[in-house]
């Protein structure tokens, strides 16, 4: 498999898992388990806005932006692991953890392979 094919496949997995993560967060905080005492829209925005800020980077296929997305995903992973440890949100947290792990790995590999392609190291 060539470097360009690897970069293309990892970009496709990144796009799919990024979209799935945004949909999961929207469903979780607005439909499945909205916050009882607080405004669920505010909690959803706090989780959604940092991720949606990277949509331009994801769509354009910027390698450096994918690397920065990986740094942000680490904070989300901490919250997902904590949600997995709590019985009411165990399955949501586990699903989010798996999506985050997939997104982190594919974005990291895309950043590596695309930067190698950009430098001409194929």
CSV table of N, CA, C and O in Angstrom, one decimal:
chain,number,residue,atom,x,y,z
A,1,UNK,N,0.9,-1.2,0.0
A,1,UNK,CA,0.0,0.0,0.0
A,1,UNK,C,0.9,1.2,0.0
A,1,UNK,O,1.8,1.3,0.8
A,2,UNK,N,0.6,2.2,-0.9
A,2,UNK,CA,1.4,3.4,-1.0
A,2,UNK,C,1.1,4.3,0.1
A,2,UNK,O,0.0,4.2,0.8
A,3,UNK,N,2.0,5.3,0.3
A,3,UNK,CA,1.8,6.3,1.3
A,3,UNK,C,0.5,7.2,1.0
A,3,UNK,O,-0.2,7.5,1.9
A,4,UNK,N,0.3,7.4,-0.2
A,4,UNK,CA,-0.9,8.2,-0.6
A,4,UNK,C,-2.2,7.5,-0.3
A,4,UNK,O,-3.2,8.0,0.2
A,5,UNK,N,-2.2,6.2,-0.5
A,5,UNK,CA,-3.4,5.3,-0.2
A,5,UNK,C,-3.6,5.3,1.3
A,5,UNK,O,-4.7,5.4,1.8
A,6,UNK,N,-2.5,5.2,2.1
A,6,UNK,CA,-2.6,5.2,3.5
A,6,UNK,C,-3.2,6.5,4.0
A,6,UNK,O,-4.1,6.5,4.9
A,7,UNK,N,-2.7,7.6,3.5
A,7,UNK,CA,-3.2,8.9,3.9
A,7,UNK,C,-4.7,9.0,3.5
A,7,UNK,O,-5.5,9.6,4.3
A,8,UNK,N,-5.1,8.6,2.4
A,8,UNK,CA,-6.5,8.7,1.9
A,8,UNK,C,-7.4,7.8,2.8
A,8,UNK,O,-8.5,8.3,3.3
A,9,UNK,N,-7.0,6.6,3.1
A,9,UNK,CA,-7.8,5.8,4.0
A,9,UNK,C,-7.9,6.3,5.4
A,9,UNK,O,-9.0,6.3,6.0
A,10,UNK,N,-6.8,6.8,5.9
A,10,UNK,CA,-6.9,7.4,7.3
A,10,UNK,C,-7.8,8.7,7.3
A,10,UNK,O,-8.4,8.9,8.3
A,11,UNK,N,-7.8,9.4,6.2
A,11,UNK,CA,-8.6,10.6,6.1
A,11,UNK,C,-10.1,10.2,6.1
A,11,UNK,O,-10.9,10.9,6.7
A,12,UNK,N,-10.4,9.2,5.4
A,12,UNK,CA,-11.8,8.7,5.3
A,12,UNK,C,-12.3,8.2,6.7
A,12,UNK,O,-13.4,8.6,7.2
A,13,UNK,N,-11.4,7.5,7.4
A,13,UNK,CA,-11.8,7.0,8.8
A,13,UNK,C,-11.9,8.2,9.7
A,13,UNK,O,-12.8,8.3,10.6
A,14,UNK,N,-11.0,9.2,9.5
A,14,UNK,CA,-11.1,10.4,10.4
A,14,UNK,C,-12.4,11.1,10.1
A,14,UNK,O,-13.1,11.6,11.1
A,15,UNK,N,-12.8,11.3,8.9
A,15,UNK,CA,-14.1,12.0,8.6
A,15,UNK,C,-15.3,11.3,9.1
A,15,UNK,O,-16.2,11.9,9.7
A,16,UNK,N,-15.3,9.9,9.0
A,16,UNK,CA,-16.4,9.1,9.5
A,16,UNK,C,-16.5,9.2,11.0
A,16,UNK,O,-17.5,9.4,11.6
A,17,UNK,N,-15.4,9.0,11.7
A,17,UNK,CA,-15.4,9.0,13.2
A,17,UNK,C,-15.6,10.4,13.8
A,17,UNK,O,-16.3,10.5,14.8
A,18,UNK,N,-15.1,11.4,13.1
A,18,UNK,CA,-15.4,12.8,13.5
A,18,UNK,C,-16.9,13.1,13.4
A,18,UNK,O,-17.5,13.6,14.4
A,19,UNK,N,-17.5,12.7,12.3
A,19,UNK,CA,-19.0,12.9,12.2
A,19,UNK,C,-19.7,12.1,13.2
A,19,UNK,O,-20.7,12.6,13.8
A,20,UNK,N,-19.3,10.9,13.4
A,20,UNK,CA,-20.0,10.0,14.4
A,20,UNK,C,-19.9,10.6,15.8
A,20,UNK,O,-20.8,10.6,16.6
A,21,UNK,N,-18.7,11.2,16.1
A,21,UNK,CA,-18.5,11.7,17.4
A,21,UNK,C,-19.4,13.0,17.6
A,21,UNK,O,-20.0,13.1,18.7
A,22,UNK,N,-19.5,13.8,16.6
A,22,UNK,CA,-20.4,15.0,16.7
A,22,UNK,C,-21.8,14.6,16.9
A,22,UNK,O,-22.6,15.1,17.7
A,23,UNK,N,-22.3,13.5,16.2
A,23,UNK,CA,-23.6,13.0,16.3
A,23,UNK,C,-23.9,12.4,17.7
A,23,UNK,O,-24.9,12.6,18.3
A,24,UNK,N,-22.9,11.7,18.2
A,24,UNK,CA,-23.0,11.1,19.5
A,24,UNK,C,-23.2,12.1,20.6
A,24,UNK,O,-24.0,12.0,21.4
A,25,UNK,N,-22.3,13.1,20.5
A,25,UNK,CA,-22.4,14.2,21.5
A,25,UNK,C,-23.7,14.9,21.5
A,25,UNK,O,-24.3,15.3,22.5
A,26,UNK,N,-24.2,15.2,20.3
A,26,UNK,CA,-25.5,15.8,20.1
A,26,UNK,C,-26.6,15.0,20.7
A,26,UNK,O,-27.5,15.5,21.4
A,27,UNK,N,-26.6,13.7,20.3
A,27,UNK,CA,-27.7,12.8,20.8
A,27,UNK,C,-27.6,12.6,22.3
A,27,UNK,O,-28.6,12.6,23.0
A,28,UNK,N,-26.4,12.5,22.8
A,28,UNK,CA,-26.2,12.3,24.3
A,28,UNK,C,-26.7,13.5,25.1
A,28,UNK,O,-27.5,13.3,26.0
A,29,UNK,N,-26.2,14.7,24.8
A,29,UNK,CA,-26.5,15.8,25.6
A,29,UNK,C,-27.9,16.5,25.3
A,29,UNK,O,-28.3,17.3,26.2
A,30,UNK,N,-28.5,16.2,24.2
A,30,UNK,CA,-29.8,16.8,23.9
A,30,UNK,C,-31.0,15.8,23.9
A,30,UNK,O,-32.1,16.3,24.1
A,31,UNK,N,-30.7,14.5,23.7
A,31,UNK,CA,-31.8,13.6,23.5
A,31,UNK,C,-31.8,12.5,24.5
A,31,UNK,O,-32.7,12.3,25.3
A,32,UNK,N,-30.7,11.7,24.6
A,32,UNK,CA,-30.6,10.5,25.4
A,32,UNK,C,-30.6,10.8,26.9
A,32,UNK,O,-31.3,10.3,27.7
A,33,UNK,N,-29.6,11.7,27.3
A,33,UNK,CA,-29.5,12.0,28.7
A,33,UNK,C,-29.2,13.5,28.9
A,33,UNK,O,-28.1,13.9,29.3
A,34,UNK,N,-30.2,14.3,28.7
A,34,UNK,CA,-30.0,15.8,28.9
A,34,UNK,C,-29.8,16.1,30.4
A,34,UNK,O,-30.4,15.3,31.2
A,35,UNK,N,-29.1,17.1,30.7
A,35,UNK,CA,-28.9,17.5,32.1
A,35,UNK,C,-30.2,17.9,32.7
A,35,UNK,O,-31.0,18.7,32.1
A,36,UNK,N,-30.5,17.5,33.9
A,36,UNK,CA,-31.8,17.7,34.5
A,36,UNK,C,-31.9,19.2,35.1
A,36,UNK,O,-32.8,19.9,34.8
A,37,UNK,N,-30.9,19.6,35.8
A,37,UNK,CA,-30.9,20.9,36.5
A,37,UNK,C,-30.4,22.1,35.6
A,37,UNK,O,-30.9,23.2,35.8
A,38,UNK,N,-29.6,21.8,34.7
A,38,UNK,CA,-29.0,22.8,33.9
A,38,UNK,C,-29.6,22.9,32.5
A,38,UNK,O,-30.4,22.0,32.1
A,39,UNK,N,-29.3,23.9,31.8
A,39,UNK,CA,-29.7,24.0,30.4
A,39,UNK,C,-28.9,23.1,29.6
A,39,UNK,O,-27.7,23.2,29.4
A,40,UNK,N,-29.5,22.1,28.9
A,40,UNK,CA,-28.8,21.1,28.2
A,40,UNK,C,-28.1,21.7,27.0
A,40,UNK,O,-27.1,21.2,26.5
A,41,UNK,N,-28.6,22.8,26.4
A,41,UNK,CA,-28.0,23.4,25.3
A,41,UNK,C,-26.6,24.0,25.6
A,41,UNK,O,-25.7,24.0,24.8
A,42,UNK,N,-26.5,24.5,26.8
A,42,UNK,CA,-25.2,25.1,27.2
A,42,UNK,C,-24.1,24.0,27.4
A,42,UNK,O,-23.0,24.1,26.9
A,43,UNK,N,-24.5,22.9,28.0
A,43,UNK,CA,-23.6,21.8,28.2
A,43,UNK,C,-23.2,21.2,26.8
A,43,UNK,O,-22.1,20.9,26.6
A,44,UNK,N,-24.2,21.1,25.9
A,44,UNK,CA,-23.9,20.6,24.6
A,44,UNK,C,-22.9,21.5,23.9
A,44,UNK,O,-22.0,21.0,23.2
A,45,UNK,N,-23.2,22.8,24.0
A,45,UNK,CA,-22.3,23.8,23.3
A,45,UNK,C,-20.8,23.7,23.8
A,45,UNK,O,-19.9,23.8,23.1
A,46,UNK,N,-20.7,23.5,25.1
A,46,UNK,CA,-19.4,23.4,25.7
A,46,UNK,C,-18.6,22.2,25.2
A,46,UNK,O,-17.4,22.3,25.0
A,47,UNK,N,-19.3,21.1,24.9
A,47,UNK,CA,-18.7,20.0,24.4
A,47,UNK,C,-18.5,20.0,22.8
A,47,UNK,O,-17.6,19.5,22.3
A,48,UNK,N,-19.5,20.7,22.2
A,48,UNK,CA,-19.5,20.7,20.7
A,48,UNK,C,-18.7,21.7,20.0
A,48,UNK,O,-18.0,21.4,19.0
A,49,UNK,N,-18.6,22.9,20.6
A,49,UNK,CA,-17.9,24.0,19.9
A,49,UNK,C,-16.4,23.8,19.7
A,49,UNK,O,-15.9,24.1,18.7
A,50,UNK,N,-15.7,23.3,20.7
A,50,UNK,CA,-14.2,23.0,20.5
A,50,UNK,C,-14.0,22.0,19.3
A,50,UNK,O,-13.1,22.2,18.5
A,51,UNK,N,-14.9,21.0,19.2
A,51,UNK,CA,-14.7,20.1,18.1
A,51,UNK,C,-15.1,20.7,16.8
A,51,UNK,O,-14.4,20.4,15.8
A,52,UNK,N,-16.2,21.4,16.7
A,52,UNK,CA,-16.7,22.0,15.5
A,52,UNK,C,-15.7,23.0,15.0
A,52,UNK,O,-15.7,23.3,13.8
A,53,UNK,N,-14.9,23.6,15.8
A,53,UNK,CA,-13.9,24.5,15.4
A,53,UNK,C,-12.9,23.9,14.4
A,53,UNK,O,-12.2,24.6,13.7
A,54,UNK,N,-12.7,22.6,14.5
A,54,UNK,CA,-11.8,21.9,13.6
A,54,UNK,C,-12.4,21.4,12.3
A,54,UNK,O,-11.7,20.7,11.5
A,55,UNK,N,-13.6,21.8,12.0
A,55,UNK,CA,-14.3,21.2,10.8
A,55,UNK,C,-13.6,21.7,9.5
A,55,UNK,O,-13.5,20.9,8.6
A,56,UNK,N,-13.1,22.9,9.5
A,56,UNK,CA,-12.4,23.4,8.3
A,56,UNK,C,-11.1,22.6,8.1
A,56,UNK,O,-10.7,22.3,7.0
A,57,UNK,N,-10.4,22.3,9.2
A,57,UNK,CA,-9.2,21.6,9.1
A,57,UNK,C,-9.4,20.2,8.6
A,57,UNK,O,-8.7,19.7,7.8
A,58,UNK,N,-10.5,19.6,9.1
A,58,UNK,CA,-10.8,18.2,8.7
A,58,UNK,C,-11.2,18.1,7.2
A,58,UNK,O,-10.8,17.3,6.5
A,59,UNK,N,-12.0,19.1,6.8
A,59,UNK,CA,-12.5,19.1,5.4
A,59,UNK,C,-11.4,19.4,4.5
A,59,UNK,O,-11.3,18.7,3.4
A,60,UNK,N,-10.5,20.3,4.8
A,60,UNK,CA,-9.4,20.7,3.9
A,60,UNK,C,-8.3,19.6,3.9
A,60,UNK,O,-7.5,19.5,2.9
A,61,UNK,N,-8.2,18.8,4.9
A,61,UNK,CA,-7.1,17.8,5.0
A,61,UNK,C,-5.8,18.4,5.4
A,61,UNK,O,-4.8,17.9,4.9
A,62,UNK,N,-5.8,19.3,6.3
A,62,UNK,CA,-4.5,19.9,6.8
A,62,UNK,C,-3.9,19.0,7.8
A,62,UNK,O,-4.4,18.7,8.9
A,63,UNK,N,-2.6,18.6,7.5
A,63,UNK,CA,-1.9,17.7,8.4
A,63,UNK,C,-1.7,18.3,9.8
A,63,UNK,O,-1.8,17.6,10.8
A,64,UNK,N,-1.2,19.5,9.8
A,64,UNK,CA,-0.9,20.2,11.1
A,64,UNK,C,-2.2,20.3,11.9
A,64,UNK,O,-2.2,20.2,13.2
A,65,UNK,N,-3.3,20.7,11.3
A,65,UNK,CA,-4.6,20.8,12.0
A,65,UNK,C,-5.0,19.5,12.6
A,65,UNK,O,-5.6,19.5,13.7
A,66,UNK,N,-4.8,18.4,11.9
A,66,UNK,CA,-5.1,17.1,12.5
A,66,UNK,C,-4.3,16.8,13.7
A,66,UNK,O,-4.8,16.2,14.7
A,67,UNK,N,-3.0,17.2,13.7
A,67,UNK,CA,-2.2,17.0,14.9
A,67,UNK,C,-2.8,17.8,16.1
A,67,UNK,O,-2.8,17.3,17.2
A,68,UNK,N,-3.2,19.0,15.9
A,68,UNK,CA,-3.8,19.8,16.9
A,68,UNK,C,-5.1,19.2,17.4
A,68,UNK,O,-5.4,19.3,18.6
A,69,UNK,N,-5.8,18.6,16.5
A,69,UNK,CA,-7.1,18.0,16.9
A,69,UNK,C,-6.8,16.8,17.9
A,69,UNK,O,-7.5,16.6,18.8
A,70,UNK,N,-5.7,16.1,17.6
A,70,UNK,CA,-5.3,15.0,18.5
A,70,UNK,C,-5.1,15.5,19.9
A,70,UNK,O,-5.4,14.8,20.9
A,71,UNK,N,-4.5,16.7,20.1
A,71,UNK,CA,-4.2,17.2,21.4
A,71,UNK,C,-5.6,17.5,22.1
A,71,UNK,O,-5.7,17.2,23.3
A,72,UNK,N,-6.5,18.1,21.4
A,72,UNK,CA,-7.8,18.4,22.0
A,72,UNK,C,-8.6,17.1,22.3
A,72,UNK,O,-9.2,17.0,23.4
A,73,UNK,N,-8.4,16.0,21.5
A,73,UNK,CA,-9.1,14.8,21.8
A,73,UNK,C,-8.7,14.1,23.1
A,73,UNK,O,-9.5,13.4,23.7
A,74,UNK,N,-7.5,14.4,23.6
A,74,UNK,CA,-7.1,13.8,24.8
A,74,UNK,C,-7.9,14.3,26.0
A,74,UNK,O,-8.3,13.5,26.9
A,75,UNK,N,-8.4,15.6,26.0
A,75,UNK,CA,-9.3,16.1,27.0
A,75,UNK,C,-10.6,15.4,27.0
A,75,UNK,O,-11.2,15.1,28.0
A,76,UNK,N,-11.1,15.2,25.8
A,76,UNK,CA,-12.4,14.5,25.6
A,76,UNK,C,-12.3,13.1,26.1
A,76,UNK,O,-13.2,12.5,26.6
A,77,UNK,N,-11.2,12.4,25.8
A,77,UNK,CA,-11.0,11.1,26.3
A,77,UNK,C,-11.0,10.9,27.8
A,77,UNK,O,-11.6,10.0,28.3
A,78,UNK,N,-10.5,11.9,28.5
A,78,UNK,CA,-10.6,11.9,30.0
A,78,UNK,C,-12.0,11.9,30.4
A,78,UNK,O,-12.4,11.1,31.3
A,79,UNK,N,-12.8,12.8,29.8
A,79,UNK,CA,-14.2,12.8,30.2
A,79,UNK,C,-15.0,11.5,29.8
A,79,UNK,O,-15.9,11.1,30.5
A,80,UNK,N,-14.6,10.9,28.7
A,80,UNK,CA,-15.3,9.7,28.3
A,80,UNK,C,-15.0,8.5,29.2
A,80,UNK,O,-15.8,7.7,29.5
A,81,UNK,N,-13.7,8.5,29.7
A,81,UNK,CA,-13.4,7.4,30.6
A,81,UNK,C,-14.1,7.6,31.9
A,81,UNK,O,-14.6,6.6,32.5
A,82,UNK,N,-14.2,8.8,32.4
A,82,UNK,CA,-15.0,9.1,33.6
A,82,UNK,C,-16.5,8.7,33.4
A,82,UNK,O,-17.1,8.1,34.3
A,83,UNK,N,-17.0,9.0,32.3
A,83,UNK,CA,-18.4,8.6,32.0
A,83,UNK,C,-18.6,7.1,31.9
A,83,UNK,O,-19.6,6.6,32.3
A,84,UNK,N,-17.6,6.4,31.5
A,84,UNK,CA,-17.6,5.0,31.4
A,84,UNK,C,-17.6,4.4,32.8
A,84,UNK,O,-18.2,3.3,33.0
A,85,UNK,N,-17.0,5.0,33.8
A,85,UNK,CA,-16.9,4.5,35.1
A,85,UNK,C,-18.2,4.7,35.9
A,85,UNK,O,-18.4,4.1,37.0
A,86,UNK,N,-19.1,5.5,35.4
A,86,UNK,CA,-20.4,5.8,36.1
A,86,UNK,C,-21.5,4.9,35.5
A,86,UNK,O,-21.7,5.0,34.3
A,87,UNK,N,-22.2,4.2,36.3
A,87,UNK,CA,-23.3,3.3,35.8
A,87,UNK,C,-24.3,3.9,34.9
A,87,UNK,O,-24.7,3.3,33.9
A,88,UNK,N,-24.9,5.1,35.2
A,88,UNK,CA,-25.9,5.6,34.3
A,88,UNK,C,-25.4,6.0,32.8
A,88,UNK,O,-26.2,5.9,31.9
A,89,UNK,N,-24.1,6.3,32.7
A,89,UNK,CA,-23.6,6.7,31.4
A,89,UNK,C,-22.6,5.7,30.9
A,89,UNK,O,-21.8,6.1,30.0
A,90,UNK,N,-22.6,4.5,31.4
A,90,UNK,CA,-21.5,3.6,31.0
A,90,UNK,C,-21.4,3.3,29.5
A,90,UNK,O,-20.3,3.4,28.9
A,91,UNK,N,-22.5,3.0,28.9
A,91,UNK,CA,-22.5,2.7,27.5
A,91,UNK,C,-22.2,3.9,26.6
A,91,UNK,O,-21.5,3.8,25.6
A,92,UNK,N,-22.7,5.0,27.0
A,92,UNK,CA,-22.4,6.2,26.2
A,92,UNK,C,-20.9,6.6,26.3
A,92,UNK,O,-20.3,6.9,25.3
A,93,UNK,N,-20.4,6.4,27.5
A,93,UNK,CA,-19.0,6.7,27.7
A,93,UNK,C,-18.1,5.7,27.0
A,93,UNK,O,-17.0,6.1,26.4
A,94,UNK,N,-18.5,4.5,27.0
A,94,UNK,CA,-17.7,3.4,26.3
A,94,UNK,C,-17.7,3.7,24.8
A,94,UNK,O,-16.7,3.6,24.1
A,95,UNK,N,-18.9,4.1,24.3
A,95,UNK,CA,-19.0,4.4,22.8
A,95,UNK,C,-18.2,5.6,22.5
A,95,UNK,O,-17.5,5.6,21.5
A,96,UNK,N,-18.2,6.6,23.3
A,96,UNK,CA,-17.4,7.8,23.1
A,96,UNK,C,-15.9,7.5,23.1
A,96,UNK,O,-15.2,8.0,22.3
A,97,UNK,N,-15.5,6.7,24.1
A,97,UNK,CA,-14.1,6.3,24.2
A,97,UNK,C,-13.6,5.6,22.9
A,97,UNK,O,-12.5,5.8,22.4
A,98,UNK,N,-14.5,4.7,22.4
A,98,UNK,CA,-14.1,3.9,21.2
A,98,UNK,C,-14.0,4.9,20.0
A,98,UNK,O,-13.1,4.8,19.2
A,99,UNK,N,-15.0,5.8,19.9
A,99,UNK,CA,-14.9,6.7,18.8
A,99,UNK,C,-13.7,7.7,18.9
A,99,UNK,O,-13.1,8.0,17.9
A,100,UNK,N,-13.4,8.1,20.1
A,100,UNK,CA,-12.3,9.0,20.3
A,100,UNK,C,-11.0,8.3,20.0
A,100,UNK,O,-10.1,8.9,19.4
A,101,UNK,N,-10.9,7.0,20.4
A,101,UNK,CA,-9.7,6.3,20.1
A,101,UNK,C,-9.5,6.1,18.6
A,101,UNK,O,-8.4,6.2,18.1
A,102,UNK,N,-10.6,5.8,17.9
A,102,UNK,CA,-10.5,5.7,16.5
A,102,UNK,C,-10.1,7.0,15.8
A,102,UNK,O,-9.3,7.0,14.9
A,103,UNK,N,-10.8,8.1,16.2
A,103,UNK,CA,-10.5,9.4,15.7
A,103,UNK,C,-9.1,9.8,15.9
A,103,UNK,O,-8.4,10.3,15.1
A,104,UNK,N,-8.6,9.6,17.2
A,104,UNK,CA,-7.3,10.0,17.5
A,104,UNK,C,-6.2,9.3,16.6
A,104,UNK,O,-5.3,9.9,16.1
A,105,UNK,N,-6.4,7.9,16.5
A,105,UNK,CA,-5.5,7.1,15.8
A,105,UNK,C,-5.5,7.5,14.3
A,105,UNK,O,-4.4,7.7,13.7
A,106,UNK,N,-6.6,7.6,13.7
A,106,UNK,CA,-6.7,7.9,12.3
A,106,UNK,C,-6.2,9.4,12.0
A,106,UNK,O,-5.5,9.6,11.0
A,107,UNK,N,-6.5,10.3,12.9
A,107,UNK,CA,-6.1,11.7,12.6
A,107,UNK,C,-4.5,11.8,12.8
A,107,UNK,O,-3.9,12.5,12.1
A,108,UNK,N,-4.0,11.1,13.8
A,108,UNK,CA,-2.6,11.1,14.0
A,108,UNK,C,-1.8,10.4,12.8
A,108,UNK,O,-0.8,11.0,12.4
A,109,UNK,N,-2.3,9.3,12.3
A,109,UNK,CA,-1.7,8.7,11.2
A,109,UNK,C,-1.8,9.5,9.9
A,109,UNK,O,-0.9,9.6,9.1
A,110,UNK,N,-3.0,10.2,9.8
A,110,UNK,CA,-3.1,11.0,8.6
A,110,UNK,C,-2.1,12.2,8.7
A,110,UNK,O,-1.5,12.5,7.7
A,111,UNK,N,-2.0,12.8,9.8
A,111,UNK,CA,-1.0,13.9,10.0
A,111,UNK,C,0.4,13.4,9.7
A,111,UNK,O,1.1,14.1,9.0
A,112,UNK,N,0.7,12.2,10.1
A,112,UNK,CA,2.1,11.7,9.8
A,112,UNK,C,2.3,11.4,8.3
A,112,UNK,O,3.2,11.9,7.7
A,113,UNK,N,1.3,10.7,7.8
A,113,UNK,CA,1.5,10.3,6.4
A,113,UNK,C,1.4,11.5,5.4
A,113,UNK,O,2.1,11.6,4.4
A,114,UNK,N,0.4,12.4,5.7
A,114,UNK,CA,0.2,13.5,4.8
A,114,UNK,C,1.4,14.5,4.9
A,114,UNK,O,1.9,15.0,3.9
A,115,UNK,N,2.0,14.6,6.1
A,115,UNK,CA,3.2,15.5,6.1
A,115,UNK,C,4.4,14.9,5.4
A,115,UNK,O,5.2,15.6,4.8
A,116,UNK,N,4.5,13.5,5.4
A,116,UNK,CA,5.5,12.9,4.7
A,116,UNK,C,5.3,13.1,3.2
A,116,UNK,O,6.2,13.3,2.4
A,117,UNK,N,4.0,13.0,2.7
A,117,UNK,CA,3.7,13.2,1.3
A,117,UNK,C,4.0,14.7,0.9
A,117,UNK,O,4.6,14.9,-0.1
A,118,UNK,N,3.7,15.6,1.8
A,118,UNK,CA,3.9,17.0,1.5
A,118,UNK,C,5.4,17.3,1.4
A,118,UNK,O,5.8,18.2,0.6
A,119,UNK,N,6.2,16.6,2.2
A,119,UNK,CA,7.7,16.8,2.1
A,119,UNK,C,8.3,16.0,1.0
A,119,UNK,O,9.5,16.1,0.7
A,120,UNK,N,7.5,15.2,0.3
A,120,UNK,CA,8.1,14.4,-0.8
A,120,UNK,C,8.9,13.2,-0.4
A,120,UNK,O,9.8,12.7,-1.1
A,121,UNK,N,8.5,12.5,0.7
A,121,UNK,CA,9.2,11.4,1.2
A,121,UNK,C,8.5,10.1,0.8
A,121,UNK,O,8.6,9.1,1.5
A,122,UNK,N,7.7,10.1,-0.2
A,122,UNK,CA,7.0,8.9,-0.6
A,122,UNK,C,8.0,7.8,-0.9
A,122,UNK,O,7.9,6.7,-0.7
